[in-house]
Short mmCIF file of C-alpha atoms in Angstrom, two decimals:
data_model
loop_
_atom_site.label_atom_id
_atom_site.label_comp_id
_atom_site.label_asym_id
_atom_site.label_seq_id
_atom_site.Cartn_x
_atom_site.Cartn_y
_atom_site.Cartn_z
CA UNK A 9 1.11 15.90 -22.69
CA UNK A 10 -2.17 17.41 -21.58
CA UNK A 11 -3.51 15.80 -18.45
CA UNK A 12 -6.14 16.41 -15.78
CA UNK A 13 -4.71 18.26 -12.79
CA UNK A 14 -7.83 19.08 -10.81
CA UNK A 15 -8.18 16.44 -8.07
CA UNK A 16 -11.99 16.52 -8.17
CA UNK A 17 -12.16 16.10 -11.94
CA UNK A 18 -9.71 13.19 -11.81
CA UNK A 19 -11.73 11.43 -9.16
CA UNK A 20 -15.00 11.94 -11.02
CA UNK A 21 -13.63 10.61 -14.29
CA UNK A 22 -12.08 7.68 -12.51
CA UNK A 23 -15.28 6.68 -10.74
CA UNK A 24 -17.20 6.97 -14.01
CA UNK A 25 -14.90 4.33 -15.48
CA UNK A 26 -15.16 2.15 -12.38
CA UNK A 27 -18.96 2.32 -12.24
CA UNK A 28 -19.19 0.99 -15.78
CA UNK A 29 -16.90 -1.95 -15.03
CA UNK A 30 -18.52 -3.25 -11.86
CA UNK A 31 -21.20 -5.90 -11.64
CA UNK A 32 -23.63 -4.05 -9.40
CA UNK A 33 -26.07 -6.67 -8.19
CA UNK A 34 -23.55 -8.51 -6.04
CA UNK A 35 -23.59 -5.76 -3.43
CA UNK A 36 -25.82 -3.32 -1.55
CA UNK A 37 -25.46 0.41 -2.31
CA UNK A 38 -23.20 1.07 0.65
CA UNK A 39 -21.13 -2.05 0.02
CA UNK A 40 -20.72 -0.84 -3.54
CA UNK A 41 -19.16 2.39 -2.28
CA UNK A 42 -16.54 0.30 -0.52
CA UNK A 43 -15.96 -1.94 -3.53
CA UNK A 44 -15.53 1.05 -5.84
CA UNK A 45 -12.90 2.55 -3.54
CA UNK A 46 -10.94 -0.70 -3.65
CA UNK A 47 -11.03 -0.88 -7.44
CA UNK A 48 -9.98 2.78 -7.51
CA UNK A 49 -6.99 2.02 -5.30
CA UNK A 50 -5.83 -1.00 -7.27
CA UNK A 51 -7.06 -0.49 -10.86
CA UNK A 52 -7.98 -4.16 -10.63
CA UNK A 53 -11.61 -5.07 -11.33
CA UNK A 54 -11.09 -8.57 -10.00
CA UNK A 55 -11.58 -7.18 -6.50
CA UNK A 56 -15.19 -6.42 -7.38
CA UNK A 57 -15.84 -10.16 -7.44
CA UNK A 58 -13.57 -11.13 -4.55
CA UNK A 59 -14.71 -8.83 -1.78
CA UNK A 60 -17.04 -10.49 0.70
CA UNK A 61 -19.00 -8.73 3.44
CA UNK A 62 -20.19 -10.83 6.38
CA UNK A 63 -22.43 -10.26 9.39
CA UNK A 64 -23.52 -6.72 8.56
CA UNK A 65 -19.96 -5.50 8.17
CA UNK A 66 -20.61 -2.09 6.62
CA UNK A 67 -23.27 -1.16 9.15
CA UNK A 68 -21.06 -2.37 12.00
CA UNK A 69 -18.10 -0.41 10.69
CA UNK A 70 -20.05 2.83 10.33
CA UNK A 71 -21.51 2.48 13.82
CA UNK A 72 -18.11 1.75 15.35
CA UNK A 73 -16.66 4.82 13.67
CA UNK A 74 -19.52 6.98 14.84
CA UNK A 75 -19.00 5.63 18.34
CA UNK A 76 -15.39 6.78 18.17
CA UNK A 77 -13.85 3.32 18.60
CA UNK A 78 -10.19 2.83 17.76
CA UNK A 79 -8.84 1.40 14.53
CA UNK A 80 -5.87 -0.94 14.94
CA UNK A 81 -3.75 -1.67 11.88
CA UNK A 82 -1.19 -4.44 11.31
CA UNK A 83 1.38 -2.16 9.67
CA UNK A 84 2.56 1.42 9.91
CA UNK A 85 1.96 1.67 6.20
CA UNK A 86 -1.76 1.00 6.66
CA UNK A 87 -1.85 3.51 9.48
CA UNK A 88 -0.23 6.12 7.26
CA UNK A 89 -2.84 5.65 4.52
CA UNK A 90 -5.96 6.09 6.63
CA UNK A 91 -7.51 9.56 6.54
CA UNK A 92 -6.43 10.58 9.99
CA UNK A 93 -8.19 13.95 10.13
CA UNK A 94 -11.49 12.41 9.14
CA UNK A 95 -11.03 9.63 11.71
CA UNK A 96 -10.17 12.19 14.36
CA UNK A 97 -13.37 14.10 13.62
CA UNK A 98 -15.24 11.06 14.98
CA UNK A 99 -12.84 10.71 17.91
CA UNK A 100 -11.40 7.59 16.27
CA UNK A 101 -7.72 6.92 16.94
CA UNK A 102 -5.68 4.97 14.40
CA UNK A 103 -3.08 2.81 16.07
CA UNK A 104 -0.39 0.32 15.13
CA UNK A 105 1.65 -1.71 17.56
CA UNK A 106 3.89 -3.54 15.15
CA UNK A 107 6.86 -1.20 15.30
CA UNK A 108 6.72 -0.83 19.08
CA UNK A 109 9.62 -2.07 21.19
CA UNK A 110 7.30 -4.56 22.92
CA UNK A 111 6.21 -6.09 19.61
CA UNK A 112 9.81 -6.44 18.48
CA UNK A 113 10.79 -8.08 21.75
CA UNK A 114 7.85 -10.48 21.75
CA UNK A 115 8.45 -11.43 18.11
CA UNK A 116 12.09 -12.19 18.80
CA UNK A 117 11.44 -14.15 21.97
CA UNK A 118 8.63 -16.28 20.57
CA UNK A 119 9.98 -16.43 17.00
CA UNK A 120 6.72 -15.12 15.59
CA UNK A 121 6.09 -12.26 13.16
CA UNK A 122 5.92 -8.74 14.52
CA UNK A 123 2.44 -8.37 13.07
CA UNK A 124 1.34 -11.33 15.18
CA UNK A 125 2.94 -9.86 18.26
CA UNK A 126 1.15 -6.59 17.53
CA UNK A 127 -2.23 -8.30 17.52
CA UNK A 128 -1.47 -10.03 20.81
CA UNK A 129 -0.44 -6.70 22.35
CA UNK A 130 -3.53 -4.91 21.09
CA UNK A 131 -5.74 -7.62 22.59
CA UNK A 132 -4.48 -6.78 26.08
CA UNK A 133 -6.56 -3.62 25.92
CA UNK A 134 -10.22 -4.26 26.45
CA UNK A 135 -11.66 -1.29 24.57
CA UNK A 136 -13.74 -1.91 21.46
CA UNK A 137 -11.89 -1.85 18.19
CA UNK A 138 -11.91 -2.19 14.43
CA UNK A 139 -9.04 -4.45 13.30
CA UNK A 140 -7.41 -3.82 9.96
CA UNK A 141 -5.10 -6.50 8.59
CA UNK A 142 -3.80 -5.75 5.12
CA UNK A 143 -0.53 -7.55 5.07
CA UNK A 144 0.22 -10.47 7.37
CA UNK A 145 -1.80 -13.70 7.34
CA UNK A 146 -0.15 -14.60 10.67
CA UNK A 147 -1.77 -11.55 12.26
CA UNK A 148 -5.17 -12.63 11.01
CA UNK A 149 -4.68 -16.25 12.14
CA UNK A 150 -3.77 -14.96 15.59
CA UNK A 151 -6.76 -12.63 15.67
CA UNK A 152 -9.07 -15.49 14.62
CA UNK A 153 -7.68 -17.54 17.51
CA UNK A 154 -8.28 -14.77 20.00
CA UNK A 155 -11.84 -14.34 18.72
CA UNK A 156 -12.54 -18.09 19.03
CA UNK A 157 -11.13 -18.08 22.55
CA UNK A 158 -13.43 -15.20 23.48
CA UNK A 159 -10.52 -12.91 24.25
CA UNK A 160 -11.39 -10.31 21.64
CA UNK A 161 -14.68 -9.25 20.18
CA UNK A 162 -13.96 -6.84 17.33
CA UNK A 163 -16.55 -4.36 16.10
CA UNK A 164 -15.32 -5.22 12.61
CA UNK A 165 -12.40 -7.07 11.08
CA UNK A 166 -11.08 -5.85 7.75
CA UNK A 167 -9.15 -9.00 6.90
CA UNK A 168 -7.39 -8.58 3.57
CA UNK A 169 -3.88 -10.02 4.00
CA UNK A 170 -2.07 -10.81 0.80
CA UNK A 171 0.19 -13.65 -0.21
CA UNK A 172 0.67 -17.26 -1.18
CA UNK A 173 1.24 -18.68 2.30
CA UNK A 174 -1.78 -18.63 4.56
CA UNK A 175 -3.57 -15.54 3.28
CA UNK A 176 -6.43 -17.44 1.64
CA UNK A 177 -6.85 -19.81 4.57
CA UNK A 178 -6.77 -17.08 7.20
CA UNK A 179 -9.60 -15.29 5.42
CA UNK A 180 -11.68 -18.43 4.97
CA UNK A 181 -11.42 -18.94 8.72
CA UNK A 182 -12.45 -15.39 9.47
CA UNK A 183 -15.68 -15.43 7.47
CA UNK A 184 -16.85 -18.45 9.48
CA UNK A 185 -16.57 -16.53 12.74
CA UNK A 186 -19.57 -14.67 14.18
CA UNK A 187 -18.06 -11.20 13.84
CA UNK A 188 -18.62 -8.56 11.15
CA UNK A 189 -15.89 -8.92 8.54
CA UNK A 190 -14.77 -7.72 5.16
CA UNK A 191 -12.37 -9.98 3.26
CA UNK A 192 -10.89 -10.42 -0.20
CA UNK A 193 -11.25 -14.09 -1.07
CA UNK A 194 -8.12 -15.86 -2.33
CA UNK A 195 -4.48 -14.75 -2.29
CA UNK A 196 -5.03 -11.13 -3.22
CA UNK A 197 -5.45 -8.23 -0.83
CA UNK A 198 -2.94 -5.78 0.57
CA UNK A 199 -2.47 -2.59 2.48
CA UNK A 200 -4.03 -0.22 -0.09
CA UNK A 201 -7.07 -2.48 -0.20
CA UNK A 202 -7.36 -2.30 3.59
CA UNK A 203 -6.86 1.44 3.55
CA UNK A 204 -9.43 1.96 0.78
CA UNK A 205 -12.02 -0.03 2.75
CA UNK A 206 -11.51 1.96 5.94
CA UNK A 207 -11.48 5.29 4.14
CA UNK A 208 -14.72 4.32 2.38
CA UNK A 209 -16.32 3.51 5.72
CA UNK A 210 -15.13 6.83 7.13
CA UNK A 211 -16.74 8.62 4.16
CA UNK A 212 -19.97 6.68 4.60
CA UNK A 213 -20.04 7.61 8.29
CA UNK A 214 -19.46 11.24 7.37
CA UNK A 215 -22.26 11.16 4.83
CA UNK A 216 -24.68 9.74 7.40
CA UNK A 217 -23.75 12.53 9.76
CA UNK A 218 -24.71 15.02 7.07
CA UNK A 219 -28.02 13.30 6.39
CA UNK A 220 -29.06 12.97 10.02
CA UNK B 30 -5.78 -24.25 12.14
CA UNK B 31 -2.07 -25.04 11.96
CA UNK B 32 -0.13 -22.33 10.23
CA UNK B 33 3.44 -21.19 9.75
CA UNK B 34 4.47 -18.62 12.33
CA UNK B 35 8.21 -18.37 11.73
CA UNK B 36 8.83 -15.31 9.52
CA UNK B 37 11.78 -16.90 7.72
CA UNK B 38 9.91 -20.11 6.92
CA UNK B 39 6.94 -18.13 5.61
CA UNK B 40 9.14 -16.07 3.35
CA UNK B 41 10.98 -19.11 2.03
CA UNK B 42 7.81 -20.99 1.22
CA UNK B 43 6.34 -17.92 -0.39
CA UNK B 44 9.33 -17.32 -2.66
CA UNK B 45 9.34 -20.98 -3.65
CA UNK B 46 5.82 -20.53 -4.97
CA UNK B 47 6.71 -17.26 -6.68
CA UNK B 48 9.80 -18.67 -8.37
CA UNK B 49 7.74 -21.40 -9.98
CA UNK B 50 5.18 -18.93 -11.33
CA UNK B 51 7.51 -16.42 -12.96
CA UNK B 52 8.71 -16.42 -16.54
CA UNK B 53 12.42 -15.99 -15.89
CA UNK B 54 13.92 -15.06 -19.22
CA UNK B 55 12.29 -11.65 -19.40
CA UNK B 56 14.64 -10.27 -16.78
CA UNK B 57 18.24 -10.25 -15.55
CA UNK B 58 19.01 -11.92 -12.22
CA UNK B 59 18.93 -8.70 -10.26
CA UNK B 60 15.81 -7.47 -12.03
CA UNK B 61 14.22 -10.77 -11.13
CA UNK B 62 14.84 -10.08 -7.44
CA UNK B 63 12.84 -6.89 -7.81
CA UNK B 64 10.06 -8.59 -9.77
CA UNK B 65 9.74 -11.38 -7.19
CA UNK B 66 9.37 -8.83 -4.39
CA UNK B 67 6.53 -7.15 -6.27
CA UNK B 68 4.70 -10.42 -6.84
CA UNK B 69 5.24 -11.23 -3.17
CA UNK B 70 3.69 -7.92 -2.15
CA UNK B 71 0.65 -8.25 -4.40
CA UNK B 72 0.07 -11.99 -4.91
CA UNK B 73 -0.49 -11.00 -8.51
CA UNK B 74 1.66 -12.73 -11.13
CA UNK B 75 0.54 -10.28 -13.78
CA UNK B 76 3.15 -7.86 -12.47
CA UNK B 77 5.86 -10.26 -13.65
CA UNK B 78 4.91 -9.38 -17.24
CA UNK B 79 4.16 -5.70 -16.70
CA UNK B 80 7.29 -4.44 -14.98
CA UNK B 81 9.67 -2.66 -17.31
CA UNK B 82 13.22 -1.58 -16.47
CA UNK B 83 14.79 1.14 -18.60
CA UNK B 84 18.23 2.72 -18.91
CA UNK B 85 20.03 0.49 -16.43
CA UNK B 86 17.52 1.13 -13.68
CA UNK B 87 18.60 -1.53 -11.17
CA UNK B 88 22.26 -0.64 -11.41
CA UNK B 89 21.45 3.07 -11.14
CA UNK B 90 19.25 2.46 -8.10
CA UNK B 91 21.84 0.38 -6.28
CA UNK B 92 24.55 2.96 -6.95
CA UNK B 93 22.36 5.83 -5.79
CA UNK B 94 21.57 3.98 -2.57
CA UNK B 95 25.22 3.21 -1.97
CA UNK B 96 26.00 6.88 -2.56
CA UNK B 97 23.51 7.77 0.19
CA UNK B 98 21.20 9.81 -2.03
CA UNK B 99 17.71 10.63 -0.77
CA UNK B 100 14.54 8.79 -1.67
CA UNK B 101 11.51 11.03 -2.22
CA UNK B 102 8.06 9.41 -2.12
CA UNK B 103 4.72 10.76 -3.34
CA UNK B 104 2.78 9.63 -0.27
CA UNK B 105 3.35 9.17 3.44
CA UNK B 106 2.12 5.63 3.01
CA UNK B 107 4.99 4.81 0.66
CA UNK B 108 7.40 6.44 3.07
CA UNK B 109 6.06 4.32 5.92
CA UNK B 110 6.58 1.10 3.97
CA UNK B 111 10.22 1.59 3.03
CA UNK B 112 12.74 -0.17 5.29
CA UNK B 113 13.96 2.92 7.03
CA UNK B 114 16.70 1.33 9.14
CA UNK B 115 18.22 -0.33 6.10
CA UNK B 116 18.05 2.95 4.16
CA UNK B 117 19.65 4.78 7.05
CA UNK B 118 22.53 2.30 7.09
CA UNK B 119 23.50 3.73 3.69
CA UNK B 120 22.90 7.30 4.82
CA UNK B 121 19.77 7.41 2.64
CA UNK B 122 16.96 9.61 3.90
CA UNK B 123 13.37 8.80 2.95
CA UNK B 124 11.31 11.91 2.50
CA UNK B 125 7.79 12.89 1.57
CA UNK B 126 6.59 16.43 1.02
CA UNK B 127 2.95 15.78 0.25
CA UNK B 128 1.59 16.32 3.74
CA UNK B 129 3.69 19.41 4.38
CA UNK B 130 1.98 22.77 4.92
CA UNK B 131 3.69 24.14 1.80
CA UNK B 132 2.33 21.33 -0.38
CA UNK B 133 -1.16 21.84 0.95
CA UNK B 134 -0.97 25.56 0.33
CA UNK B 135 0.41 25.18 -3.19
CA UNK B 136 -2.19 22.55 -4.07
CA UNK B 137 -5.01 24.79 -2.89
CA UNK B 138 -3.73 27.90 -4.60
CA UNK B 139 -3.03 26.27 -7.96
CA UNK B 140 -5.88 23.73 -7.77
CA UNK B 141 -3.50 20.85 -8.36
CA UNK B 142 -3.09 17.62 -6.43
CA UNK B 143 -0.93 17.64 -3.31
CA UNK B 144 1.24 14.92 -4.82
CA UNK B 145 1.98 17.24 -7.73
CA UNK B 146 2.81 20.09 -5.38
CA UNK B 147 5.10 17.75 -3.47
CA UNK B 148 7.09 16.97 -6.61
CA UNK B 149 7.44 20.67 -7.42
CA UNK B 150 8.66 21.36 -3.89
CA UNK B 151 11.15 18.51 -3.94
CA UNK B 152 12.59 19.80 -7.23
CA UNK B 153 13.59 23.06 -5.53
CA UNK B 154 16.35 21.13 -3.82
CA UNK B 155 19.24 20.37 -6.07
CA UNK B 156 20.59 17.26 -4.37
CA UNK B 157 20.47 13.96 -6.24
CA UNK B 158 17.45 11.81 -5.60
CA UNK B 159 15.52 8.65 -6.29
CA UNK B 160 11.87 9.48 -6.98
CA UNK B 161 9.19 7.01 -5.96
CA UNK B 162 5.68 7.54 -7.28
CA UNK B 163 3.27 4.80 -6.35
CA UNK B 164 -0.01 6.58 -6.32
CA UNK B 165 -0.61 9.76 -8.26
CA UNK B 166 -0.28 9.97 -12.06
CA UNK B 167 -0.30 13.77 -11.72
CA UNK B 168 2.91 13.58 -9.70
CA UNK B 169 4.57 11.53 -12.41
CA UNK B 170 3.34 13.82 -15.21
CA UNK B 171 4.80 16.77 -13.32
CA UNK B 172 8.07 14.96 -12.75
CA UNK B 173 8.27 14.06 -16.45
CA UNK B 174 7.79 17.74 -17.28
CA UNK B 175 10.55 18.80 -14.91
CA UNK B 176 12.88 16.19 -16.39
CA UNK B 177 12.14 17.34 -19.95
CA UNK B 178 12.74 20.96 -18.93
CA UNK B 179 16.09 19.95 -17.46
CA UNK B 180 15.09 21.05 -13.96
CA UNK B 181 15.50 17.63 -12.40
CA UNK B 182 17.78 14.77 -13.21
CA UNK B 183 16.75 11.82 -11.04
CA UNK B 184 19.13 8.99 -10.26
CA UNK B 185 16.15 6.70 -10.75
CA UNK B 186 12.40 7.08 -11.10
CA UNK B 187 10.21 4.31 -9.73
CA UNK B 188 7.06 5.29 -11.58
CA UNK B 189 4.24 2.96 -10.70
CA UNK B 190 1.14 5.12 -10.19
CA UNK B 191 -2.15 3.27 -10.32
CA UNK B 192 -5.51 4.16 -11.78
CA UNK B 193 -7.73 4.62 -14.77
CA UNK B 194 -7.03 8.29 -15.39
CA UNK B 195 -3.55 9.10 -16.59
CA UNK B 196 -1.58 6.32 -14.90
CA UNK B 197 -0.87 4.40 -18.09
CA UNK B 198 -0.02 7.54 -20.09
CA UNK B 199 2.25 8.99 -17.42
CA UNK B 200 4.30 5.78 -17.41
CA UNK B 201 4.49 5.58 -21.20
CA UNK B 202 5.91 9.10 -21.15
CA UNK B 203 8.46 8.25 -18.49
CA UNK B 204 10.00 5.28 -20.29
CA UNK B 205 10.73 7.52 -23.28
CA UNK B 206 12.84 9.86 -21.16
CA UNK B 207 16.61 9.38 -20.87
CA UNK B 208 16.60 8.58 -17.16
CA UNK B 209 16.74 5.21 -15.39
CA UNK B 210 13.19 4.11 -14.64
CA UNK B 211 11.13 1.22 -13.39
CA UNK B 212 7.45 1.20 -14.35
CA UNK B 213 4.45 -1.11 -14.36
CA UNK B 214 2.90 -0.86 -17.80
CA UNK B 215 -0.85 -0.19 -17.94
CA UNK B 216 -3.26 0.91 -15.20
CA UNK B 217 -1.88 -1.25 -12.42
CA UNK B 218 0.71 -0.22 -9.86
CA UNK B 219 0.36 1.18 -6.39
CA UNK B 220 2.14 2.04 -3.21
CA UNK B 221 3.04 -1.55 -2.16
CA UNK B 222 4.50 -2.10 -5.60
CA UNK B 223 6.64 1.02 -5.23
CA UNK B 224 7.66 0.01 -1.73
CA UNK B 225 8.53 -3.54 -2.81
CA UNK B 226 10.75 -2.21 -5.59
CA UNK B 227 12.67 0.14 -3.32
CA UNK B 228 13.05 -2.45 -0.57
CA UNK B 229 14.36 -4.93 -3.14
CA UNK B 230 16.94 -2.38 -4.32
CA UNK B 231 17.97 -1.73 -0.71
CA UNK B 232 18.48 -5.48 -0.22
CA UNK B 233 20.48 -5.76 -3.43
CA UNK B 234 22.68 -2.86 -2.31
CA UNK B 235 23.17 -4.58 1.05
CA UNK B 236 24.11 -7.84 -0.63
CA UNK B 237 26.70 -6.11 -2.80
CA UNK B 238 28.19 -4.56 0.32
CA UNK B 239 28.60 -8.04 1.77
CA UNK B 240 30.20 -9.39 -1.38
CA UNK B 241 32.64 -6.51 -1.82
#
C-alpha cells in the first residue's frame, strides 16, 4: 500500500484534518495549539471539548519553561515522552521520582501509591516546578493537598490523570485552586495527553524565542 | 477530600466499574483480561468494541513471553511503560531502537520517520520477537511490508498506532496478514493502549506459571 513516509508531510496532513474538526472559539490561539496536539496524540476529538485552562495556564507554562524551571512527571513513561532535547535547550530538567528507591520504600511503608510518594518526595525540594500528572489520581489529590497547605506553589499543574476512581474528582479539585492548571474534565486523560500538552508548551516557548 | 489511597483497593474498585461496562461475549476470558486493561488505561469504553485479536494472538503472546523472546517497541515511551521487572523474570528484554544513533541517521538519509528506521534496524536481527507499535503508522506499514516479503516473522504484533493519517489503513493491512496480531480498529490507539496490552499478556503469562 502506498503511504506517506515523510514526517513533515504526515504531520501537515494530520493537522489539516484536526483543524477542520475542532470548535475554535472555545480557546485562545495558543491554547488551541495545545488542544490540537492532544487531539493529534489521541485521535479523539472529544478532548477538544474537555480540556480546561485555568489561571493563565499557557502563559504561566511558557514563562516557567523560559525560566528553566524543572518539570516533574508522575511516571517514567511521561518522562520518556517529553522532548528532552528541546527542554534542555531552555535549561529545563525533566524528572520523575516514582521509580526511585525512596518512593518505593515510602509507598510500602505508608501503603500509598508510588505516584503519591513521588509527589511527596518532589515537594521536599523548594525549587519552582511544573507538575505533570498523567496517570495517577492519587498523585493529583496529594498535590492538591500540598498546594492547599501552602507547601507547594507550582508554576503550572498539568493535571490529566485517567480512570474511573478519583480521576474526575481530583481534577475538579485542582481547577478550584489558585494555581495555573490544565485539566481534562471527566474520567479521560492519560500520559500521552500530558506529554502532548508539555511538548506543545515547549514548542510555543521555542516559537516565542524566535519571535523575540 | 477523602479518597482511596491503597493501590489494591483502587484497582479493585476500578475493575468493578470496568467489568460492568464491557460487553463480555465479544471476547474469550483471556482476551477480556487484555481488553479490561486497555479500558483501565484509557477510561474509554469504546476500546472494548474496537480491539481485534487475530490468529490466536493472546496464546501466541503468552507463549512468546514464556519462551523469553524480546519485545521491540516503536517508542521509548512505550518501553518505559512496560513492566520491566516482570518481563525480566521471563528473560524477556524490552528494546527500542528509535532513539539510537543509527535510527536517526537512517531516518535523515532516507527522509523517513525514525520509528520506521527503528523497525528496519530491528529486522536485521533474526531472533524471534514481539513487535509493539503504539504510535507511528509508518512503523506498522514498514513492518507489514517486511512480513509480506518474508523478512520478519513476528511471534505477535501489537499494532495500535494512533492518528488520522495512515493509522486505520496500517491496521487493516496487518489483520490480513498470517501472523498473530492485536489491533484497535480505526484511528484510535496509542502508547498506553500498547503498554496495557503487553502488561496484560505479561500478567497472563505469570498467572499460567502459577497454575502450572
